[in-house]
Amino acid sequence: MMDEKYIDLVTGHLEGTLTLQQEAELQEYIEQGTIKATEITEFKNLYCQIGDIPAPEPSAFMKADFQSMLADYKKEHPQRAPKGGFFGSWLASLSVPQVFGQVVFGMLVLAIGIGIGFRITPAKTYEKELSHLTGEVQNMREVMMLTLLKQSSATERLKAVNLTGDLETADTKVIRALLQTLNNDPNVNVRLATIEALYQHASNPTVREGLIAAISQQDSPLVQIALADVMLSLQEKKSVAELQKLLRKKDLNQAVEAKVKQTINVLI
Amino acid sequence: MDALADNALMLKVKSGDVDRLGLLFDRYHRVLYSFFYRFTSSKMVSEDLVQNVFMRMLKYKHTFTGEGKFTTWMYHLARNVYADYYRKDSRLGFSDDFTTVENSLHNSYNLEEQTKKDEEIQLLQKALNQLSPDKKEVLILSRYQDLKYKEIADILGCSEAAVKVKVFRAMQDLKNIYTQLERQEI
């Protein structure tokens, strides 16, 4: 059992906030045998491993539930009219409706902004720079996503999949990486998040084909059900053959079987 | 910068612009979900608890002063929400939803090395669940929520030194439980 007088050194070591001097002090205790090297290594390993324990992503319904809660709240607590300041009271004195005032004020600010923008930077250069910058950010996100997808930690891979939500468009490279993840990732939660990410790009035929092809390749009941749900929501009739193939699988989970049968019935 | 923006948003919510809470929801619902999931191992309960936190943000918005970080205030609310849930349903432990994590581990690679790692993680999850709630909490806050000891101290309302003692003791307990479970497995 490690002595509690080394708490500062041990916790600092875990948090990674030790100064060079404290590191040297800790090292000295380890060399002297006052602190067992194996014990400190075990602590550090356990502490790092805790971070690898996977946690699923919240469902897509959460946002909708939140919005409905917010709407209920607004209904129960009607908002007081905010004080409009000088501009507001001036408009009020003219008996101008507040919404109209807000629109006029907004347009005024916008016009001033555009005017200043035109004066400072020529429009074409500005647009060119903006599109260049947007392109660079998109590229950066893509590179980051592709790098994170190769990480051994499921949490990192989940982050990668979630990054695709920020991509305005997904190019072939990203789609291919996501489909590969869907078919090969060992972690069910990562695969579920991938389905959600791909669903956002369902207008792309490659994505739809990839999702259909994935149905019979999956062995996790959760993923199989999620794919059936996607097919239902996309009304993808082409998936019927793959779903039927899934039904023929031995040891198919009963819940999955029921879900697939129901999906096929709706799609046909 | 983010903390300033969070505070500014919450102050707007406080002043009646409740729609701004949507931005804070977008920023923090995942973090809170993960926080609750580590305690409850239940997807459904965690989602409900996250919702409760945002409901309390609206209910207690008058208590937000703008001093200190928004996240500290948020975790105060989250801890209270969890404490209420814990009081109502003290049957903590492995729920049905935990099978999600287990499934994900079982469905993992066939590679021997990966299987071994998965088993270790599964064992670690079991060990974590056997820790006392206060010890588990301090590890969740420092390891999963990526909070510094100073921030945890603000949330728990104690000194940084006290947080270090809690982390140290939690790690010692975790190691002991983990070793015991490992022996039982053999």
XYZ file of C-alpha atoms in Angstrom:
454
model
C 0.000 0.000 0.000
C 1.481 3.345 -1.009
C 2.004 5.918 1.714
C -0.418 8.869 1.617
C 2.426 11.342 2.040
C 3.168 10.887 -1.668
C -0.358 11.893 -2.695
C 0.754 15.099 -4.443
C 3.407 13.311 -6.470
C 1.203 10.374 -7.412
C -1.886 12.392 -8.353
C 0.261 14.929 -10.219
C 1.836 12.021 -12.113
C -1.626 10.700 -13.010
C -2.869 14.104 -14.129
C 0.393 14.805 -15.949
C 1.000 18.083 -14.158
C 4.272 17.340 -12.326
C 7.048 19.876 -12.702
C 10.491 18.660 -13.774
C 11.635 18.943 -10.181
C 8.702 16.863 -8.921
C 9.323 14.275 -11.657
C 12.915 13.980 -10.467
C 11.719 13.667 -6.867
C 9.295 10.888 -7.801
C 12.019 9.125 -9.767
C 14.311 9.327 -6.765
C 11.706 7.730 -4.479
C 11.186 4.973 -7.039
C 14.939 4.329 -7.280
C 15.217 4.267 -3.489
C 12.352 1.786 -3.373
C 10.253 4.079 -1.142
C 7.616 4.049 -3.865
C 7.328 0.758 -5.739
C 7.803 1.196 -9.468
C 5.288 -1.561 -10.214
C 2.668 0.112 -8.060
C 2.992 3.494 -9.751
C 2.937 1.832 -13.185
C -0.211 -0.106 -12.237
C -1.853 3.133 -11.079
C -0.987 4.892 -14.304
C -2.103 1.945 -16.470
C -5.436 1.651 -14.697
C -5.967 5.411 -14.896
C -5.291 5.384 -18.634
C -7.440 2.297 -19.226
C -10.434 3.901 -17.528
C -10.563 6.287 -20.483
C -10.865 3.346 -22.887
C -14.127 2.090 -21.409
C -16.633 2.801 -24.163
C -19.804 4.798 -23.661
C -22.542 4.893 -26.280
C -23.665 8.068 -27.996
C -26.948 9.635 -26.947
C -29.818 8.909 -29.305
C -30.978 11.335 -31.972
C -34.256 11.768 -30.077
C -32.561 13.716 -27.324
C -32.472 16.961 -29.254
C -36.138 16.639 -30.181
C -37.068 15.956 -26.538
C -35.074 18.980 -25.452
C -36.754 21.204 -28.024
C -40.181 20.053 -26.954
C -39.264 20.681 -23.293
C -38.085 24.182 -24.256
C -41.278 24.842 -26.208
C -43.381 23.740 -23.193
C -41.356 26.017 -20.951
C -41.862 28.974 -23.296
C -45.586 28.306 -23.366
C -45.756 28.229 -19.571
C -43.483 31.250 -19.161
C -44.334 33.750 -21.887
C -41.380 36.044 -22.486
C -41.568 39.609 -21.297
C -40.920 42.182 -24.006
C -37.231 43.076 -23.745
C -36.382 46.669 -23.132
C -35.547 48.214 -26.443
C -33.252 51.000 -25.283
C -33.123 54.278 -27.128
C -34.022 52.829 -30.516
C -36.906 50.859 -29.040
C -38.379 53.750 -27.122
C -38.013 55.984 -30.200
C -39.932 53.427 -32.263
C -42.471 53.021 -29.485
C -43.040 56.754 -29.446
C -43.818 56.476 -33.162
C -46.223 53.580 -32.387
C -44.242 51.252 -34.655
C -44.743 47.540 -33.862
C -41.735 46.049 -32.080
C -41.118 43.247 -34.582
C -41.040 45.782 -37.387
C -38.567 47.830 -35.365
C -36.333 44.824 -34.855
C -36.377 44.063 -38.580
C -35.529 47.663 -39.467
C -32.761 47.743 -36.897
C -31.376 44.419 -38.155
C -31.387 45.661 -41.747
C -29.693 48.877 -40.712
C -26.905 47.015 -38.946
C -26.552 44.657 -41.913
C -26.333 47.566 -44.371
C -23.679 49.282 -42.264
C -21.755 45.997 -41.984
C -21.857 45.382 -45.722
C -20.812 48.987 -46.376
C -17.817 48.702 -44.064
C -16.965 45.290 -45.533
C -16.920 46.680 -49.080
C -14.760 49.607 -48.023
C -12.224 47.497 -46.191
C -11.851 44.578 -48.599
C -12.702 44.292 -52.247
C -15.590 41.811 -52.520
C -13.910 39.370 -54.879
C -10.777 38.992 -52.737
C -12.944 38.533 -49.674
C -15.079 35.855 -51.312
C -12.024 34.106 -52.693
C -10.312 34.080 -49.307
C -13.460 32.884 -47.582
C -13.986 30.002 -49.952
C -10.293 29.123 -49.734
C -10.517 29.124 -45.943
C -13.697 27.055 -45.933
C -12.025 24.547 -48.229
C -8.995 24.363 -45.951
C -11.119 23.800 -42.843
C -13.048 21.071 -44.659
C -9.764 19.410 -45.691
C -8.418 19.661 -42.170
C -11.535 18.047 -40.724
C -11.300 15.267 -43.276
C -7.646 14.578 -42.507
C -8.344 14.631 -38.773
C -11.293 12.299 -39.181
C -9.343 9.833 -41.312
C -6.459 9.861 -38.815
C -8.700 9.406 -35.788
C -10.503 6.498 -37.469
C -7.241 4.551 -37.433
C -6.806 4.908 -33.656
C -7.019 1.828 -31.452
C -9.210 3.577 -28.907
C -12.926 3.273 -29.606
C -13.495 6.719 -28.082
C -11.165 8.288 -30.642
C -12.887 6.464 -33.470
C -16.251 7.650 -32.171
C -14.902 11.204 -32.223
C -13.824 10.652 -35.832
C -17.248 9.478 -36.880
C -18.892 12.396 -35.104
C -16.559 14.803 -36.889
C -18.244 13.914 -40.158
C -21.369 15.611 -38.828
C -19.501 18.912 -39.230
C -18.590 18.223 -42.848
C -20.825 20.085 -45.256
C -20.229 17.561 -47.976
C -18.647 14.170 -47.736
C -16.352 13.199 -50.593
C -15.644 9.672 -51.811
C -12.698 9.305 -49.429
C -14.829 10.072 -46.379
C -17.733 7.908 -47.533
C -15.388 5.016 -48.242
C -13.782 5.384 -44.792
C -17.185 5.434 -43.093
C -18.420 2.383 -44.978
C -15.218 0.561 -44.145
C -15.734 1.444 -40.491
C -19.307 0.207 -40.625
C -18.197 -3.144 -41.977
C -14.988 -3.666 -40.043
C -14.950 -1.729 -36.791
C -14.889 -4.098 -33.814
C -16.885 -1.736 -31.596
C -20.679 -1.786 -31.843
C -21.055 1.800 -30.635
C -18.700 3.060 -33.327
C -20.656 1.131 -35.946
C -23.948 2.570 -34.668
C -22.554 6.113 -34.797
C -21.303 5.393 -38.330
C -24.804 4.430 -39.449
C -26.084 7.739 -38.096
C -23.265 9.626 -39.867
C -23.909 7.846 -43.159
C -27.633 8.463 -42.855
C -26.925 12.188 -43.112
C -25.493 11.574 -46.589
C -28.224 9.183 -47.697
C -28.900 11.251 -50.805
C -25.616 9.890 -52.140
C -26.295 6.597 -54.043
C -22.948 5.106 -52.923
C -23.995 5.575 -49.305
C -27.357 3.882 -49.869
C -25.729 0.966 -51.671
C -23.104 0.677 -48.934
C -25.746 0.637 -46.217
C -27.721 -2.047 -48.050
C -24.625 -4.166 -48.585
C -23.741 -3.894 -44.904
C -26.989 -5.515 -43.713
C -25.978 -9.129 -44.150
C -22.415 -8.489 -43.020
C -23.320 -7.388 -39.502
C -23.436 -9.774 -36.576
C -24.532 -7.394 -33.824
C -28.319 -7.331 -33.212
C -28.180 -3.610 -32.366
C -26.508 -2.763 -35.663
C -28.845 -5.048 -37.606
C -31.876 -3.316 -36.080
C -30.394 0.142 -36.709
C -29.827 -0.743 -40.377
C -33.388 -2.036 -40.699
C -34.597 1.256 -39.200
C -32.555 3.226 -41.722
C -33.971 1.208 -44.614
C -37.452 1.862 -43.321
C -36.831 5.548 -42.968
C -35.273 5.763 -46.460
C -38.046 3.542 -47.860
C -35.264 1.643 -49.608
C -36.991 -1.158 -51.480
C -33.695 -2.397 -52.904
C -32.747 -3.573 -49.425
C -35.422 -6.296 -49.322
C -33.136 -8.944 -50.849
C -30.391 -8.248 -48.301
C -32.901 -8.247 -45.450
C -34.222 -11.610 -46.614
C -30.660 -12.892 -46.724
C -30.277 -11.754 -43.119
C -33.431 -13.680 -42.155
C -31.853 -16.876 -43.447
C -28.927 -16.514 -41.027
C -28.667 -19.182 -38.347
C -28.945 -18.049 -34.705
C -30.554 -14.757 -35.684
C -31.681 -12.783 -32.645
C -35.476 -13.009 -32.186
C -35.914 -9.248 -31.855
C -33.934 -8.744 -35.053
C -35.994 -11.361 -36.843
C -39.225 -9.623 -35.866
C -37.848 -6.205 -36.853
C -36.570 -7.426 -40.224
C -39.855 -9.166 -41.034
C -41.769 -6.013 -40.164
C -39.399 -3.901 -42.279
C -39.773 -6.210 -45.273
C -43.573 -6.110 -44.943
C -43.565 -2.326 -44.980
C -41.115 -2.046 -47.869
C -42.793 -4.550 -50.185
C -12.941 32.069 -24.671
C -15.392 29.157 -24.573
C -16.064 29.705 -20.887
C -16.804 33.360 -21.607
C -19.113 32.402 -24.426
C -20.877 29.816 -22.232
C -21.346 32.354 -19.484
C -22.605 34.956 -21.926
C -25.103 32.478 -23.359
C -26.354 31.441 -19.933
C -26.712 35.082 -18.894
C -28.858 35.625 -21.974
C -30.978 32.621 -20.972
C -31.232 34.147 -17.510
C -32.431 37.423 -18.971
C -35.242 35.620 -20.791
C -33.722 34.608 -24.118
C -34.299 30.917 -23.370
C -33.680 29.821 -26.963
C -29.974 30.319 -26.291
C -30.144 27.222 -24.105
C -30.242 25.254 -27.354
C -26.630 26.216 -28.070
C -25.567 25.122 -24.606
C -27.481 21.869 -25.128
C -25.605 21.264 -28.387
C -22.321 21.878 -26.620
C -22.829 19.872 -23.475
C -25.481 17.177 -23.860
C -22.942 14.563 -24.925
C -20.602 15.381 -22.050
C -23.449 15.174 -19.553
C -24.765 11.985 -21.128
C -21.368 10.376 -20.742
C -21.186 11.635 -17.132
C -24.491 9.987 -16.228
C -23.861 6.870 -18.276
C -20.707 6.161 -16.274
C -22.858 6.062 -13.140
C -26.017 4.410 -14.352
C -24.848 2.210 -17.247
C -28.280 2.903 -18.694
C -28.870 4.794 -21.918
C -32.465 5.650 -21.177
C -31.880 6.848 -17.631
C -28.869 8.908 -18.754
C -30.914 10.646 -21.435
C -33.636 11.450 -18.906
C -31.110 12.803 -16.449
C -29.530 15.043 -19.110
C -32.980 16.397 -19.895
C -33.519 17.065 -16.183
C -30.288 19.050 -15.993
C -31.429 21.381 -18.764
C -34.865 21.687 -17.161
C -33.162 22.735 -13.941
C -31.037 25.232 -15.838
C -34.288 26.922 -16.800
C -35.822 26.577 -13.356
C -32.775 27.849 -11.493
C -31.433 30.263 -14.091
C -31.749 33.069 -11.541
C -29.006 31.409 -9.475
C -26.456 31.729 -12.288
C -24.289 34.707 -11.499
C -21.828 34.552 -14.370
C -18.923 34.377 -11.950
C -16.898 31.208 -12.294
C -17.215 28.756 -15.134
C -20.562 27.739 -16.574
C -19.481 24.090 -16.491
C -18.926 24.246 -12.735
C -22.513 25.415 -12.275
C -23.692 22.799 -14.770
C -21.982 19.968 -12.887
C -23.494 21.249 -9.622
C -26.929 20.831 -11.173
C -25.950 17.481 -12.695
C -24.772 16.152 -9.333
C -28.027 17.244 -7.694
C -30.052 15.616 -10.465
C -28.096 12.417 -10.006
C -28.431 12.576 -6.204
C -32.214 12.835 -6.574
C -32.279 9.914 -8.973
C -30.038 7.908 -6.644
C -32.363 8.602 -3.719
C -35.402 7.530 -5.718
C -33.812 4.430 -7.144
C -30.850 3.249 -5.166
C -30.687 -0.022 -7.016
C -27.455 0.824 -8.763
C -25.307 -1.593 -10.655
C -25.543 -3.341 -13.958
C -28.682 -2.546 -15.840
C -29.962 -4.089 -19.036
C -28.357 -1.380 -21.069
C -24.960 -2.376 -19.824
C -25.207 -5.242 -22.235
C -24.521 -2.680 -24.964
C -21.039 -2.195 -23.656
C -20.649 -5.895 -23.045
C -21.860 -6.694 -26.537
C -19.467 -4.238 -28.008
C -16.693 -5.925 -26.130
C -17.806 -9.452 -27.036
C -18.231 -8.588 -30.669
C -14.713 -7.291 -30.834
C -11.783 -8.615 -32.819
C -11.036 -12.270 -32.840
C -7.441 -11.380 -32.314
C -6.175 -12.752 -29.045
C -4.576 -9.488 -28.041
C -7.736 -7.496 -28.553
C -9.828 -10.057 -26.700
C -7.439 -9.805 -23.782
C -7.680 -6.027 -23.802
C -11.466 -6.201 -23.971
C -11.549 -8.535 -21.003
C -9.353 -6.152 -19.052
C -11.650 -3.239 -19.838
C -14.703 -5.271 -18.876
C -13.057 -6.182 -15.600
C -12.154 -2.557 -15.033
C -15.753 -1.502 -15.608
C -16.839 -4.058 -13.010
C -14.226 -2.760 -10.585
C -15.355 0.844 -11.164
C -18.947 -0.123 -10.444
C -17.893 -1.583 -7.131
C -16.252 1.651 -5.975
C -18.148 3.807 -3.493
C -20.164 6.540 -5.288
C -17.942 9.421 -4.120
C -14.772 7.667 -5.238
C -16.304 6.679 -8.533
C -17.460 10.250 -9.062
C -14.047 11.771 -8.603
C -12.536 9.356 -11.140
C -15.354 10.009 -13.604
C -14.858 13.747 -13.325
C -11.101 13.616 -13.694
C -10.763 10.848 -16.261
C -13.862 10.997 -18.442
C -14.862 14.593 -18.162
C -11.250 15.762 -18.505
C -11.526 18.184 -15.621
C -8.512 19.458 -13.696
C -8.329 18.804 -9.960
C -8.940 22.522 -9.373
C -12.168 22.419 -11.402
C -13.301 19.262 -9.598
C -12.630 21.016 -6.297
C -14.918 23.876 -7.397
C -17.647 21.419 -8.358
C -17.387 19.351 -5.185
C -16.987 22.424 -3.027
C -13.736 21.310 -1.418
C -10.036 22.107 -1.656
C -7.771 20.877 -4.426
C -5.771 18.952 -1.809
C -8.960 17.128 -0.760
C -9.614 16.175 -4.382
C -6.110 14.737 -4.658
C -6.715 12.647 -1.535
C -9.999 11.382 -3.015
C -8.352 10.504 -6.347
C -5.474 8.771 -4.582
C -7.768 6.703 -2.363
C -10.102 5.933 -5.239
C -7.168 4.655 -7.283
C -5.974 2.516 -4.387
C -9.429 0.989 -3.939
C -9.813 0.500 -7.674
C -6.488 -1.295 -7.879
C -7.404 -3.589 -4.981
C -10.850 -4.433 -6.367
C -9.392 -4.956 -9.833
C -6.723 -7.318 -8.494
C -9.340 -9.294 -6.547
C -11.570 -9.612 -9.603
C -8.583 -10.676 -11.679
C -7.844 -13.467 -9.177
C -11.482 -14.588 -9.246
C -11.384 -14.750 -13.046
C -8.359 -17.048 -12.914
